[in-house]
Amino acid sequence: EEIEDTLQMIIALNNQGTNFRRIGELEEASVYHYRALELCDKTSGDTSYISRKNRVRTLNGLGNVMLSLGNDKVAEEMFRRALKGEEELGSATGQAINYANIGAIKERNDDVDSARIYYNWSMQKNIEADNRIGISLCYLNLGNLDETESNLTAARDNYLKSYELGLQSKDVWHWLNSCTALGWLNIKEGNIAEAQRYNDEALEAAQRIGAKGRLSNLYNQQAAIHE
């Protein structure tokens, strides 16, 4: 702001929006992303790569907030606009992210076949980009679909692939998803000691990074283990 660098301001606003979303402060997150979008609109005449990339990242950030708030219609609209922008920019990683997000909406609305198609498209783009955390998340998403369809063997296989890749990536916030999924799966299968091991591991990590949403799920998981 001091040097009036609009492009860097947009990046900083989106980073803060993501941070607040990850600790569960969704209202604060949306404020930062909308401020970023306002700046994108004011600089719409700038057709440079970084300016166009800023816009699609802002749309993706807003989509994630709307997804967290349960506003699937607006979230999907944001993700599709972001996907179109990433296609124009030729970004495989950007396309992978938005394919996965649209898949999540399809999954939440019980359209499992469409969700699997979008997750597989995301996997292809992540492999193209050699994006390990993206590949890890795709394994997690496909595992969720397998579990929904009661194919627990396939679900465990996908969750373990996601877990191992997540450990290698050092991205704790995303890795927590696969660790938690393995906890719930072991509860379902009656492997309580194994479920406790995953829950302990995830709780320590979630407390360390202050991930409130993750902690809420993990406390529910601990209650289920006690039951």
Tab-separated table of C-alpha atoms in Angstrom:
chain	number	residue	atom	x	y	z
A	1	GLU	CA	0.000	0.000	0.000
A	2	GLU	CA	2.838	2.402	0.823
A	3	ILE	CA	4.404	2.045	-2.623
A	4	GLU	CA	1.011	1.698	-4.367
A	5	ASP	CA	1.887	-1.684	-5.872
A	6	THR	CA	-1.587	-2.956	-6.747
A	7	LEU	CA	-0.474	-6.339	-8.054
A	8	GLN	CA	1.372	-7.178	-4.830
A	9	MET	CA	-1.527	-5.853	-2.748
A	10	ILE	CA	-3.867	-8.320	-4.460
A	11	ILE	CA	-1.471	-11.190	-3.768
A	12	ALA	CA	-1.181	-10.167	-0.095
A	13	LEU	CA	-4.956	-9.812	0.315
A	14	ASN	CA	-5.569	-13.264	-1.175
A	15	ASN	CA	-2.875	-14.806	1.029
A	16	GLN	CA	-4.532	-13.317	4.112
A	17	GLY	CA	-7.934	-14.486	2.910
A	18	THR	CA	-6.593	-18.025	2.600
A	19	ASN	CA	-5.001	-17.852	6.055
A	20	PHE	CA	-8.239	-16.723	7.704
A	21	ARG	CA	-10.238	-19.416	5.866
A	22	ARG	CA	-7.866	-22.108	7.069
A	23	ILE	CA	-8.267	-21.111	10.717
A	24	GLY	CA	-12.047	-20.995	10.286
A	25	GLU	CA	-12.588	-17.202	10.202
A	26	LEU	CA	-14.773	-17.232	7.083
A	27	GLU	CA	-16.233	-13.728	7.395
A	28	GLU	CA	-12.764	-12.222	7.692
A	29	ALA	CA	-11.563	-14.372	4.788
A	30	SER	CA	-14.329	-13.128	2.499
A	31	VAL	CA	-13.496	-9.500	3.350
A	32	TYR	CA	-9.900	-9.948	2.166
A	33	HIS	CA	-10.866	-11.789	-1.024
A	34	TYR	CA	-13.536	-9.211	-1.922
A	35	ARG	CA	-11.003	-6.409	-1.374
A	36	ALA	CA	-8.700	-8.253	-3.765
A	37	LEU	CA	-11.527	-8.597	-6.319
A	38	GLU	CA	-12.244	-4.860	-6.132
A	39	LEU	CA	-8.611	-4.147	-6.973
A	40	CYS	CA	-8.763	-6.683	-9.820
A	41	ASP	CA	-11.780	-4.850	-11.251
A	42	LYS	CA	-10.009	-1.494	-10.979
A	43	THR	CA	-7.019	-2.847	-12.909
A	44	SER	CA	-9.014	-4.864	-15.455
A	45	GLY	CA	-7.222	-3.088	-18.286
A	46	ASP	CA	-3.942	-4.722	-17.270
A	47	THR	CA	-3.630	-7.874	-19.416
A	48	SER	CA	-0.250	-9.012	-18.045
A	49	TYR	CA	0.126	-12.631	-16.878
A	50	ILE	CA	0.419	-11.712	-13.196
A	51	SER	CA	-2.677	-9.519	-13.341
A	52	ARG	CA	-4.756	-12.234	-15.005
A	53	LYS	CA	-3.388	-14.826	-12.563
A	54	ASN	CA	-4.321	-12.593	-9.651
A	55	ARG	CA	-7.896	-12.473	-10.863
A	56	VAL	CA	-8.329	-16.242	-11.174
A	57	ARG	CA	-6.718	-16.778	-7.758
A	58	THR	CA	-9.126	-14.265	-6.277
A	59	LEU	CA	-12.114	-16.030	-7.849
A	60	ASN	CA	-10.835	-19.347	-6.537
A	61	GLY	CA	-10.380	-17.882	-3.052
A	62	LEU	CA	-13.929	-16.560	-2.998
A	63	GLY	CA	-15.196	-19.886	-4.302
A	64	ASN	CA	-13.519	-21.696	-1.416
A	65	VAL	CA	-15.103	-19.348	1.117
A	66	MET	CA	-18.547	-19.842	-0.460
A	67	LEU	CA	-17.955	-23.612	-0.447
A	68	SER	CA	-17.110	-23.501	3.267
A	69	LEU	CA	-20.279	-21.487	3.896
A	70	GLY	CA	-22.394	-24.021	1.992
A	71	ASN	CA	-23.308	-21.667	-0.854
A	72	ASP	CA	-22.666	-24.222	-3.593
A	73	LYS	CA	-24.296	-22.295	-6.442
A	74	VAL	CA	-22.103	-19.209	-6.050
A	75	ALA	CA	-19.041	-21.356	-5.286
A	76	GLU	CA	-19.424	-23.338	-8.519
A	77	GLU	CA	-19.896	-20.137	-10.510
A	78	MET	CA	-16.639	-18.763	-9.063
A	79	PHE	CA	-14.750	-22.009	-9.711
A	80	ARG	CA	-15.928	-22.222	-13.321
A	81	ARG	CA	-14.869	-18.626	-13.960
A	82	ALA	CA	-11.507	-19.377	-12.382
A	83	LEU	CA	-11.177	-22.587	-14.431
A	84	LYS	CA	-11.792	-20.688	-17.667
A	85	GLY	CA	-9.095	-18.188	-16.677
A	86	GLU	CA	-6.612	-20.955	-15.842
A	87	GLU	CA	-7.290	-22.618	-19.210
A	88	GLU	CA	-6.537	-19.334	-20.961
A	89	LEU	CA	-3.312	-19.017	-18.943
A	90	GLY	CA	-2.334	-22.626	-19.692
A	91	SER	CA	-1.868	-23.454	-15.990
A	92	ALA	CA	-2.222	-27.193	-15.352
A	93	THR	CA	-2.081	-26.722	-11.567
A	94	GLY	CA	-4.716	-23.996	-11.645
A	95	GLN	CA	-7.014	-26.163	-13.736
A	96	ALA	CA	-6.460	-29.121	-11.394
A	97	ILE	CA	-7.457	-27.051	-8.362
A	98	ASN	CA	-10.709	-25.878	-9.907
A	99	TYR	CA	-11.638	-29.289	-11.328
A	100	ALA	CA	-11.240	-30.689	-7.810
A	101	ASN	CA	-13.329	-27.909	-6.286
A	102	ILE	CA	-16.173	-28.486	-8.746
A	103	GLY	CA	-15.879	-32.215	-7.994
A	104	ALA	CA	-16.309	-31.439	-4.290
A	105	ILE	CA	-19.572	-29.641	-5.024
A	106	LYS	CA	-20.818	-32.591	-7.101
A	107	GLU	CA	-19.850	-34.978	-4.286
A	108	ARG	CA	-21.634	-32.890	-1.668
A	109	ASN	CA	-24.770	-33.013	-3.795
A	110	ASP	CA	-24.547	-36.832	-4.089
A	111	ASP	CA	-23.632	-36.779	-7.789
A	112	VAL	CA	-20.882	-39.371	-7.310
A	113	ASP	CA	-20.373	-40.164	-11.010
A	114	SER	CA	-19.787	-36.509	-11.918
A	115	ALA	CA	-17.572	-36.038	-8.867
A	116	ARG	CA	-15.362	-38.950	-9.946
A	117	ILE	CA	-15.040	-37.504	-13.459
A	118	TYR	CA	-13.930	-34.091	-12.131
A	119	TYR	CA	-11.517	-35.654	-9.614
A	120	ASN	CA	-9.924	-37.752	-12.353
A	121	TRP	CA	-9.563	-34.678	-14.561
A	122	SER	CA	-7.900	-32.971	-11.602
A	123	MET	CA	-5.573	-35.954	-11.146
A	124	GLN	CA	-4.518	-35.781	-14.813
A	125	LYS	CA	-3.684	-32.076	-14.540
A	126	ASN	CA	-1.796	-32.550	-11.268
A	127	ILE	CA	0.293	-35.332	-12.793
A	128	GLU	CA	0.953	-33.072	-15.793
A	129	ALA	CA	2.172	-30.354	-13.397
A	130	ASP	CA	4.014	-32.835	-11.117
A	131	ASN	CA	2.077	-31.306	-8.208
A	132	ARG	CA	2.459	-33.809	-5.364
A	133	ILE	CA	0.103	-32.184	-2.897
A	134	GLY	CA	-2.509	-31.981	-5.668
A	135	ILE	CA	-2.056	-35.679	-6.457
A	136	SER	CA	-2.337	-36.433	-2.731
A	137	LEU	CA	-5.651	-34.560	-2.537
A	138	CYS	CA	-6.998	-36.385	-5.584
A	139	TYR	CA	-6.245	-39.736	-3.940
A	140	LEU	CA	-8.089	-38.466	-0.860
A	141	ASN	CA	-11.097	-37.343	-2.888
A	142	LEU	CA	-11.271	-40.630	-4.800
A	143	GLY	CA	-10.983	-42.486	-1.479
A	144	ASN	CA	-13.955	-40.540	-0.145
A	145	LEU	CA	-16.020	-41.661	-3.145
A	146	ASP	CA	-14.891	-45.276	-2.658
A	147	GLU	CA	-15.937	-45.135	0.995
A	148	THR	CA	-19.315	-43.646	0.026
A	149	GLU	CA	-19.817	-46.622	-2.274
A	150	SER	CA	-18.741	-49.024	0.566
A	151	ASN	CA	-15.563	-50.076	-1.231
A	152	LEU	CA	-13.446	-49.822	1.927
A	153	THR	CA	-10.423	-51.665	0.532
A	154	ALA	CA	-10.083	-49.166	-2.326
A	155	ALA	CA	-10.763	-46.298	0.085
A	156	ARG	CA	-7.933	-47.374	2.420
A	157	ASP	CA	-5.534	-47.744	-0.515
A	158	ASN	CA	-6.298	-44.233	-1.767
A	159	TYR	CA	-6.182	-42.689	1.723
A	160	LEU	CA	-2.764	-44.243	2.413
A	161	LYS	CA	-1.379	-42.929	-0.893
A	162	SER	CA	-2.723	-39.496	0.015
A	163	TYR	CA	-1.278	-39.708	3.541
A	164	GLU	CA	2.233	-40.647	2.376
A	165	LEU	CA	2.361	-37.982	-0.347
A	166	GLY	CA	1.015	-35.412	2.118
A	167	LEU	CA	3.823	-36.177	4.561
A	168	GLN	CA	6.382	-35.627	1.815
A	169	SER	CA	4.844	-32.284	0.825
A	170	LYS	CA	5.116	-30.725	4.332
A	171	ASP	CA	1.682	-29.101	3.747
A	172	VAL	CA	0.193	-29.857	7.174
A	173	TRP	CA	-3.199	-28.244	6.595
A	174	HIS	CA	-3.986	-30.406	3.561
A	175	TRP	CA	-2.298	-33.530	4.949
A	176	LEU	CA	-4.643	-33.402	7.958
A	177	ASN	CA	-7.510	-34.430	5.683
A	178	SER	CA	-6.006	-37.801	4.782
A	179	CYS	CA	-4.884	-38.434	8.368
A	180	THR	CA	-8.427	-37.731	9.609
A	181	ALA	CA	-9.975	-39.872	6.866
A	182	LEU	CA	-7.836	-42.830	7.949
A	183	GLY	CA	-9.000	-42.274	11.530
A	184	TRP	CA	-12.669	-42.413	10.572
A	185	LEU	CA	-12.158	-45.434	8.310
A	186	ASN	CA	-10.465	-47.372	11.114
A	187	ILE	CA	-13.347	-46.510	13.461
A	188	LYS	CA	-15.784	-47.844	10.863
A	189	GLU	CA	-13.773	-51.064	10.553
A	190	GLY	CA	-13.400	-51.469	14.337
A	191	ASN	CA	-9.638	-50.868	14.432
A	192	ILE	CA	-9.824	-48.579	17.467
A	193	ALA	CA	-6.127	-48.592	18.409
A	194	GLU	CA	-5.186	-47.671	14.842
A	195	ALA	CA	-7.868	-44.965	14.771
A	196	GLN	CA	-6.473	-43.514	18.017
A	197	ARG	CA	-2.967	-43.393	16.523
A	198	TYR	CA	-4.125	-41.360	13.533
A	199	ASN	CA	-6.290	-39.134	15.736
A	200	ASP	CA	-3.397	-38.369	18.103
A	201	GLU	CA	-1.129	-37.535	15.181
A	202	ALA	CA	-3.698	-35.259	13.569
A	203	LEU	CA	-4.707	-33.516	16.821
A	204	GLU	CA	-1.107	-32.540	17.572
A	205	ALA	CA	-0.663	-31.090	14.086
A	206	ALA	CA	-4.020	-29.275	14.022
A	207	GLN	CA	-3.348	-27.679	17.437
A	208	ARG	CA	0.114	-26.618	16.294
A	209	ILE	CA	-1.206	-24.722	13.243
A	210	GLY	CA	-4.427	-23.466	14.873
A	211	ALA	CA	-6.803	-25.117	12.389
A	212	LYS	CA	-10.148	-24.692	14.173
A	213	GLY	CA	-12.270	-26.490	11.604
A	214	ARG	CA	-9.919	-29.467	11.575
A	215	LEU	CA	-9.904	-29.530	15.400
A	216	SER	CA	-13.693	-29.612	15.521
A	217	ASN	CA	-13.764	-32.690	13.298
A	218	LEU	CA	-10.964	-34.356	15.267
A	219	TYR	CA	-12.711	-33.801	18.615
A	220	ASN	CA	-15.813	-35.450	17.134
A	221	GLN	CA	-13.576	-38.278	15.997
A	222	GLN	CA	-12.106	-38.661	19.501
A	223	ALA	CA	-15.629	-38.821	20.927
A	224	ALA	CA	-16.473	-41.601	18.455
A	225	ILE	CA	-13.333	-43.500	19.527
A	226	HIS	CA	-14.420	-43.283	23.190
A	227	GLU	CA	-17.918	-44.469	22.285
